[in-house]
Coordinates of C-alpha atoms in Angstrom, one line a residue:
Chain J
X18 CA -3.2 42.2 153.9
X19 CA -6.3 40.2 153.0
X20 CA -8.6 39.0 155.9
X21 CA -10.3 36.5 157.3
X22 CA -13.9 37.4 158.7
X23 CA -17.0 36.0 160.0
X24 CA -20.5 37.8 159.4
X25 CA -23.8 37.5 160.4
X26 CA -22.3 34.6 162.2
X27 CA -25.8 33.7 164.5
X28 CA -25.6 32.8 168.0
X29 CA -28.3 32.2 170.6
X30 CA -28.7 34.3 173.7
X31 CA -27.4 30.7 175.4
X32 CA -24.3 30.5 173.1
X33 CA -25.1 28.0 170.6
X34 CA -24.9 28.6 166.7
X35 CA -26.8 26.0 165.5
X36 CA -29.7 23.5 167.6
X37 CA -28.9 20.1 167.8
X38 CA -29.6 16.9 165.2
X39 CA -28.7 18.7 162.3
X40 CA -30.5 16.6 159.1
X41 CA -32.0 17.2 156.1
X42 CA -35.3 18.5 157.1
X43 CA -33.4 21.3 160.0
X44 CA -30.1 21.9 158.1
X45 CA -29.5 24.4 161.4
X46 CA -30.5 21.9 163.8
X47 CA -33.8 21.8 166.1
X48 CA -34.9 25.8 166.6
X49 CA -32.1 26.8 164.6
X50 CA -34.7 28.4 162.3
X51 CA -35.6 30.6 164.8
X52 CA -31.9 31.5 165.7
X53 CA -31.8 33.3 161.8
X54 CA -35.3 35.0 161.8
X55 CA -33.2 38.3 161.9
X56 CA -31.4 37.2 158.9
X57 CA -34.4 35.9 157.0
X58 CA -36.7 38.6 157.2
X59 CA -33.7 41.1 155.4
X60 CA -34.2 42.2 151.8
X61 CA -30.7 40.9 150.7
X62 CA -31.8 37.1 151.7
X63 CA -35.4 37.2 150.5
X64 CA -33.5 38.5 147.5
X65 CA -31.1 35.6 147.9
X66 CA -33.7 33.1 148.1
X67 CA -35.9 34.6 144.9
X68 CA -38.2 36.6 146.9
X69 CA -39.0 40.0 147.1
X70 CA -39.9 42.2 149.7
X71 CA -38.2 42.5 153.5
X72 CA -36.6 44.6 155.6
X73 CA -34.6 47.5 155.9
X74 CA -32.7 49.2 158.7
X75 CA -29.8 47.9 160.9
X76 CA -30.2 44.4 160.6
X77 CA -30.6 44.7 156.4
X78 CA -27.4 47.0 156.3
X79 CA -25.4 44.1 158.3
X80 CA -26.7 41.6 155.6
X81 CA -26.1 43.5 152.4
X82 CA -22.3 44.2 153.6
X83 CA -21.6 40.8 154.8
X84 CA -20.0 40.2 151.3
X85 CA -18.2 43.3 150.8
X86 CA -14.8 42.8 149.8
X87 CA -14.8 38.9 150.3
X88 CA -13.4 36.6 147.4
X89 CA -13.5 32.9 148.8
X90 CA -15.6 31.5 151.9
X91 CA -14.3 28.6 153.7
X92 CA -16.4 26.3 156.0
X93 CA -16.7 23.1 157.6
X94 CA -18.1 20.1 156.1
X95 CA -21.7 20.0 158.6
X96 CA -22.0 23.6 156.9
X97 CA -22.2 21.9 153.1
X98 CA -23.8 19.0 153.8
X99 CA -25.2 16.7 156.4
X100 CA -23.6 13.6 155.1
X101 CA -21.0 12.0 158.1
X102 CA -17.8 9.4 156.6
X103 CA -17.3 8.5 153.1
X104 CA -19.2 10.2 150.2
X105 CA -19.6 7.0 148.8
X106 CA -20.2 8.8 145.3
X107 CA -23.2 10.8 146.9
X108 CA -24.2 13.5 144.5
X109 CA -25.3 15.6 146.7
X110 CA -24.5 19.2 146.3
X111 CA -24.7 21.6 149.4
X112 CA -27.9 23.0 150.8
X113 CA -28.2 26.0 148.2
X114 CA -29.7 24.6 145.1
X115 CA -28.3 24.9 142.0
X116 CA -26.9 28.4 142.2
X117 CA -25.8 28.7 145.9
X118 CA -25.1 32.9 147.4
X119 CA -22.0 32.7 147.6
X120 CA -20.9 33.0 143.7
X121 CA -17.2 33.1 144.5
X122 CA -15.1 30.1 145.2
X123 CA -15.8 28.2 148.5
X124 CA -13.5 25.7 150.7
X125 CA -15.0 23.0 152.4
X126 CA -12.7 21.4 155.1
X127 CA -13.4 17.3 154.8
X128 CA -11.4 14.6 155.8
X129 CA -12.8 12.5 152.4
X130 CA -11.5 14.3 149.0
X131 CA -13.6 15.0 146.5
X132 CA -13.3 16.8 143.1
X133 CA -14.6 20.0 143.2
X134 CA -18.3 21.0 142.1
X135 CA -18.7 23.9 139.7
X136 CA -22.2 25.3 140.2
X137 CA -24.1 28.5 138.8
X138 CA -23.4 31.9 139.0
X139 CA -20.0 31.7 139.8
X140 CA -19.9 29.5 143.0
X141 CA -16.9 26.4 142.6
X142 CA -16.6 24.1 145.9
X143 CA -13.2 23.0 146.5
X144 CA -12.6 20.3 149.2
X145 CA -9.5 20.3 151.0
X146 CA -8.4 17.3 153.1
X147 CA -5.1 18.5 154.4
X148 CA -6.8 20.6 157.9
X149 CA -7.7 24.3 158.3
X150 CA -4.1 25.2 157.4
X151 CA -4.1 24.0 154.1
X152 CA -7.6 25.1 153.8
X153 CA -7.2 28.6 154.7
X154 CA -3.9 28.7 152.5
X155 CA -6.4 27.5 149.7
X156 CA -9.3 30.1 150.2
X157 CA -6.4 33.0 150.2
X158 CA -5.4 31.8 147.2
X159 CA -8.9 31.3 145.5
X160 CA -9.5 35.0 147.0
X161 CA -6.8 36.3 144.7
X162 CA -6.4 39.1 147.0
X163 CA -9.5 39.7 148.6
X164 CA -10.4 38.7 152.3
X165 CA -12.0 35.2 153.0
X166 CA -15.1 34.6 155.0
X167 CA -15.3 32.0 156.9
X168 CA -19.0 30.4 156.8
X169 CA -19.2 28.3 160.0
X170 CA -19.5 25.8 161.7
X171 CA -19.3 26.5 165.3
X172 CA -16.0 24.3 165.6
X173 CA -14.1 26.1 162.8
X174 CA -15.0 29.5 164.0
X175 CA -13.3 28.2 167.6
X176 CA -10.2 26.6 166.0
X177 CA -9.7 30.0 163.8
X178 CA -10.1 32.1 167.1
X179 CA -7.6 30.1 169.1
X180 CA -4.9 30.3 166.5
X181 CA -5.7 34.0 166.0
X182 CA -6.4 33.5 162.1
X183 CA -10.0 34.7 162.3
X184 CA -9.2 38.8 162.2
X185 CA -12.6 39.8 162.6
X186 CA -16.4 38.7 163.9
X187 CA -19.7 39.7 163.4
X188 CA -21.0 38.3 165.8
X189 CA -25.3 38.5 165.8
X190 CA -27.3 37.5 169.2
X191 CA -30.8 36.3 168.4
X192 CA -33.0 36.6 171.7
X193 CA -34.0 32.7 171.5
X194 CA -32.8 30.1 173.8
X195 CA -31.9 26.7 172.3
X196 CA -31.0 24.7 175.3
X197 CA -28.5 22.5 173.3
X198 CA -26.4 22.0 170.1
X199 CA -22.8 24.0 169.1
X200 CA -21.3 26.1 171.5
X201 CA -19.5 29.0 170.2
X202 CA -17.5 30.2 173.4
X203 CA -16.1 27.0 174.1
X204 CA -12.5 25.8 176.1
X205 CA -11.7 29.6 175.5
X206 CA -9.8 30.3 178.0
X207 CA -6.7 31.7 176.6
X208 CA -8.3 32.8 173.5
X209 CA -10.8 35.1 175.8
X210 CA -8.1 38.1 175.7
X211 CA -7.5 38.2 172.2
X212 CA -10.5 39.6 171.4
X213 CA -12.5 42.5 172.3
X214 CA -15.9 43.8 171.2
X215 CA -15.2 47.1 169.0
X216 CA -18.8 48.0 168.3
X217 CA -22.5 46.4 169.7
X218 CA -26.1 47.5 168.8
X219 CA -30.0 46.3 168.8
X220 CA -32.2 46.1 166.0
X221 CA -35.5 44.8 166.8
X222 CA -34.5 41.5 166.0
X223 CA -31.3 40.9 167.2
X224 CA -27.8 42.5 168.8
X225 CA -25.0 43.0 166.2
X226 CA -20.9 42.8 168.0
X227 CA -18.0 43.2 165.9
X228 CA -15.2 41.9 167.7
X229 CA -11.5 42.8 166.4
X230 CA -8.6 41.0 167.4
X231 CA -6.5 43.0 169.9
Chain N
X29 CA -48.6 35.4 194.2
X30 CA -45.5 36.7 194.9
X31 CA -42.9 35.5 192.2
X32 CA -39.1 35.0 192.0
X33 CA -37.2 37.1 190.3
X34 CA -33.8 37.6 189.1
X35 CA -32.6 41.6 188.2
X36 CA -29.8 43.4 186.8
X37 CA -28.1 39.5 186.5
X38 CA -25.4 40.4 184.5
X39 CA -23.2 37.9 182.2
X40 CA -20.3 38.0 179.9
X41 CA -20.9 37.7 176.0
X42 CA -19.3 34.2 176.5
X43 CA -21.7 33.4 179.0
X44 CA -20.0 33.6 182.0
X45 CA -21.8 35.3 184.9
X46 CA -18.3 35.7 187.5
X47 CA -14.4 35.1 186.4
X48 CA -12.8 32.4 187.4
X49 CA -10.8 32.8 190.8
X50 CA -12.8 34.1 193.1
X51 CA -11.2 35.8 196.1
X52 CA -10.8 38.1 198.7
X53 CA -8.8 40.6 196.1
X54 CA -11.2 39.6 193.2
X55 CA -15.1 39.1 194.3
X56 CA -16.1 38.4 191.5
X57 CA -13.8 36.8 189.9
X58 CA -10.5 37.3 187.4
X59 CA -12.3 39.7 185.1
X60 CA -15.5 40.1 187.2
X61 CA -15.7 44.1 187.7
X62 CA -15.6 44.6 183.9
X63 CA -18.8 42.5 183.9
X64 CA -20.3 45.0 185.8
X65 CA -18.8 48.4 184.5
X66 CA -22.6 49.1 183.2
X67 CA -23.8 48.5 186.7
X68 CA -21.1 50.6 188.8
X69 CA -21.7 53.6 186.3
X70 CA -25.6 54.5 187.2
X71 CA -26.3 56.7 189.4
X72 CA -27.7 54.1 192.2
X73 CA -25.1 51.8 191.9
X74 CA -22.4 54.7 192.9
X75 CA -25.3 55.9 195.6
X76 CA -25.1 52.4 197.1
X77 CA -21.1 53.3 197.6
X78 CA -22.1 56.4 199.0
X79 CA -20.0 58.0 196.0
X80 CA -21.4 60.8 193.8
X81 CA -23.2 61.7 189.9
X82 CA -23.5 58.6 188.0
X83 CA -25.2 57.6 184.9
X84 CA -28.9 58.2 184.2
X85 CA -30.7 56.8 180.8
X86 CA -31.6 53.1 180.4
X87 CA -28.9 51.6 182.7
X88 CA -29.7 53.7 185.7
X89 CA -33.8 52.7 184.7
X90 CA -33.0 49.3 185.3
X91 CA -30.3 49.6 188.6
X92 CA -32.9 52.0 190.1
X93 CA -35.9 49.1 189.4
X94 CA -34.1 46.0 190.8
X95 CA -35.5 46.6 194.1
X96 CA -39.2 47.3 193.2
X97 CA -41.7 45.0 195.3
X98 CA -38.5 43.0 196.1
X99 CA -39.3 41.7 200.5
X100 CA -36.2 39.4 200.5
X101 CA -33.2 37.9 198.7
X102 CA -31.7 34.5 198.1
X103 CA -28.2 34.1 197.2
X104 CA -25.6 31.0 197.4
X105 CA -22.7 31.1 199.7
X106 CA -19.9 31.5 197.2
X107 CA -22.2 35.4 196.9
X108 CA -22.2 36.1 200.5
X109 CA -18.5 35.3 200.5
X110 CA -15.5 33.5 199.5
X111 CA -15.1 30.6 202.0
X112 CA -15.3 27.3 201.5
X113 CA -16.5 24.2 203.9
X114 CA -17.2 25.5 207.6
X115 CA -17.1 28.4 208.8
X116 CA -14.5 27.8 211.7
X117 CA -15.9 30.9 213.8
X118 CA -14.7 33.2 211.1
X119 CA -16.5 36.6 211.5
X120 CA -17.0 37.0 207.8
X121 CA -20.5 39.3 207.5
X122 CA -20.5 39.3 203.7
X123 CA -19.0 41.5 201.0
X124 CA -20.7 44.4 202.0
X125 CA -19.5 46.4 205.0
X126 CA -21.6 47.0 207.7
X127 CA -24.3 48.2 206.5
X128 CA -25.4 46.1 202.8
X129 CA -27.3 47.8 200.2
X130 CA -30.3 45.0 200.8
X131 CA -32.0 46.6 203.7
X132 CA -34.0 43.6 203.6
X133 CA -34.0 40.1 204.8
X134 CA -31.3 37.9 202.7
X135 CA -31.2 33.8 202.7
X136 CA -28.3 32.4 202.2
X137 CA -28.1 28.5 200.9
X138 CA -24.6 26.2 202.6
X139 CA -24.0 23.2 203.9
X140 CA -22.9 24.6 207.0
X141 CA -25.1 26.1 210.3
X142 CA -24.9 29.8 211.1
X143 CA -26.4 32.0 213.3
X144 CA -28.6 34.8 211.7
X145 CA -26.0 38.2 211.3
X146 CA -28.2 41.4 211.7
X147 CA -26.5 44.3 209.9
X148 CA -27.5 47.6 210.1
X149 CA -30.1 49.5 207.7
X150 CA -32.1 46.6 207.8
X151 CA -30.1 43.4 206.1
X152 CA -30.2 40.6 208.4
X153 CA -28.0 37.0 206.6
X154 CA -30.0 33.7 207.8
X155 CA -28.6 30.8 206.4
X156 CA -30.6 28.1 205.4
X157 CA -28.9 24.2 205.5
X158 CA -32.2 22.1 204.2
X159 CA -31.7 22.9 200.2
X160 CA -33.0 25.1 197.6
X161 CA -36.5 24.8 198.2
X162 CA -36.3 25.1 202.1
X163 CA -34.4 28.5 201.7
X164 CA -37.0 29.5 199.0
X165 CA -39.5 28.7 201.4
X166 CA -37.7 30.8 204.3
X167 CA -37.3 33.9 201.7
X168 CA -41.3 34.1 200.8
X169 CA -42.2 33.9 204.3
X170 CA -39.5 36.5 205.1
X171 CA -40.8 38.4 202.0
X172 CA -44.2 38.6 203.8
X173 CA -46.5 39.0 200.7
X174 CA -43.3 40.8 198.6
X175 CA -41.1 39.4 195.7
X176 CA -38.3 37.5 196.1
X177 CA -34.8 38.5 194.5
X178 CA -32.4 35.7 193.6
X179 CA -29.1 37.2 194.0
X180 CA -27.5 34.4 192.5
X181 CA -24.6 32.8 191.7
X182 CA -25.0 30.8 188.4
X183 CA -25.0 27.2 189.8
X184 CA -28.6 29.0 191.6
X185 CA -30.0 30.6 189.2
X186 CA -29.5 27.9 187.0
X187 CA -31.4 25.0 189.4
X188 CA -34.5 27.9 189.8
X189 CA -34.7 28.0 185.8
X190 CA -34.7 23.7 185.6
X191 CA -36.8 23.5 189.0
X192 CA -39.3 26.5 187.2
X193 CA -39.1 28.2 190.2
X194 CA -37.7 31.4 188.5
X195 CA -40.5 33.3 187.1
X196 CA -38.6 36.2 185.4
X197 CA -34.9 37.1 184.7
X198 CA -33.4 40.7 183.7
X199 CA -30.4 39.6 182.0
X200 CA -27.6 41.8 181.2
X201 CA -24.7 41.0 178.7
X202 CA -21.8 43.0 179.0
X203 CA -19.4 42.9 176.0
X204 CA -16.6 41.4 177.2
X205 CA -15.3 37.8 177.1
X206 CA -14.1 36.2 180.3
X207 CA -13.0 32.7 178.9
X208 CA -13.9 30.9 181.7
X209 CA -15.8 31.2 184.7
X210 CA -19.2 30.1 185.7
X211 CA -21.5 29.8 182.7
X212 CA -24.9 30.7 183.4
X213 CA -26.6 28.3 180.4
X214 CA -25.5 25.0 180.8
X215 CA -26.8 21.4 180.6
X216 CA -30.0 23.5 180.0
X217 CA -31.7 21.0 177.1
X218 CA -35.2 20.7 179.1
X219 CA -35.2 24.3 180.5
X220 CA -34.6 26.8 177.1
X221 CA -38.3 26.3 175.8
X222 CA -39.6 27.2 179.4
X223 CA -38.3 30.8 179.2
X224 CA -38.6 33.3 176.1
X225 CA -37.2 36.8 175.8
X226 CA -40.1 39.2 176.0
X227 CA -37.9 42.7 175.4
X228 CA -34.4 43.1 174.6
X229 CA -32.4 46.7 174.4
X230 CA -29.2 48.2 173.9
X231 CA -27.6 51.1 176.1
X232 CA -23.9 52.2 174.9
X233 CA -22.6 49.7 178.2
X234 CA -24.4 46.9 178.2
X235 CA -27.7 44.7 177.0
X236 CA -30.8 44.3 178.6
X237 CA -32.6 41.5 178.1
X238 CA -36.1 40.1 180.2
X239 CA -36.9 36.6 180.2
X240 CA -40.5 35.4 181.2
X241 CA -41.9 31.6 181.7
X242 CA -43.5 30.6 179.3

């Protein structure tokens, strides 16, 4: 049975995935730079990004395997794009440039429709209007197979945990304190025992959990 | 100067630091004691409960720590015990038996008057009515020249972080989600950029993490 999964999915040590007043100039928010340093300084996304060098070790192995197996990502709308309402024939076309990572179809949960936007090197975003249902039935289908990651936000991540879709988390703890912005472990209460952490461990950067569902 | 400290302060990966439903049967809460599995294990822990063996390697290094330079404790009433409003002659002498592994003055912060409770090994409870700051007060002077330990629980450790009283914090995260409880980093938007982690590390338990003002 394909899977959904969430990896490299960056917290701070305060619980918050991205800072607050996400815009154009801090797509992650105010410090959510910071909250990603782990990520950034990895070979696989200097590679991403056109540029050489970076790390290897633990935190490098998490990155270069976040993708294994995965044939559609899905994701909230704040994750593509900081517009808010309407596109009101906005051309814009996510945060990634021309030819975005992901090169495999990607579902973006909206509430506005839009046609989709073919971009380079394989990457297609689909927007689906009909809620995270219909969106996840969507991404499994675009997966043809594979497992579906699911990008973020903070909000979907917590919706796919309390209806038990999400199967699996990678769950990375940067050692920065935002103060404010999205809470992951939020009105959790009976989602708390669904979950348990299979697997934890420090690079010099960060703490990697997997967390399975029970 | 002597400075206030908070050790071997452990919370969930959720970022609870006690379950919800405290009680007589439950200390620390629904789901409390696997908070502190890491704690119990080490060898000074189980010393403290006068049990034998125990855990040596980076968890006992920290448990057997805590107490360096520490000349008094502060903790809030829901710590020293689980009742609520006055204290109705109840001879309630705190979690601990009669003889608490503090063998040191400890302040307690309530509403409600009480006459100091000498315990033996050295423990002796004063309760302090006049606030946060009057009981830190009372704990440096009973510290004479020492440290100060904040015992906790959240709601205290949280006012010491926004007040800046709190000069450092040993952090633990055990990986386990409680799903509710009392969050230790919360309505924290001013306090984050006072406090950065200076040294995080794993053990196969839990993770350590130390927080200094900046």
């Amino acid at each position: 049975m394909p899977k959904l999964v969430a990896r490299a999915y960056t917290m701070s040590l305060d619980g918050f995935a991205a800072g607050a007043g996400q815009d154009l100039q801090n797509p992650m928010g105010k410090g959510g730079r910071g909250l990603h340093q782990w990520a950034f300084a990895t070979k696989t996304f200097r590679k991403m990004f056109g540029q050489e060098g970076g790390s290897d070790g633990m935190d490098e192995g998490y990155a270069s395997h976040a993708d294994d197996n995965i044939g559609a990502t899905i994701m909230g709308r704040n994750m593509f794009g900081p517009i808010r309402g309407p596109w009101n024939n906005s051309d814009w076309k996510g945060w990634w440039g021309d030819e975005p990572p992901y090169h495999h179809p990607v579902v973006v949960l909206t509430h506005h429709a839009h046609e989709p936007i073919e971009m380079k090197g394989g990457t297609t975003f689909y927007f689906v209007t009909e809620g995270l249902e219909a969106g996840l039935k969507k991404a499994f289908e675009l997966a043809k197979g594979k497992d579906v990651r699911l990008g973020g936000g903070a909000s979907v991540l917590r919706q796919c945990m309390k209806s038990g879709a999400l199967d699996e988390l990678h769950l990375v703890i940067s050692p920065v304190l935002l103060g404010t912005g999205e809470r992951v472990f939020d009105d959790f209460a009976d989602t708390a025992e669904r979950y348990e952490v299979s697997k934890f461990e420090a690079s010099d950067k960060a703490v990697h959990y997997i967390l399975k569902k029970r």
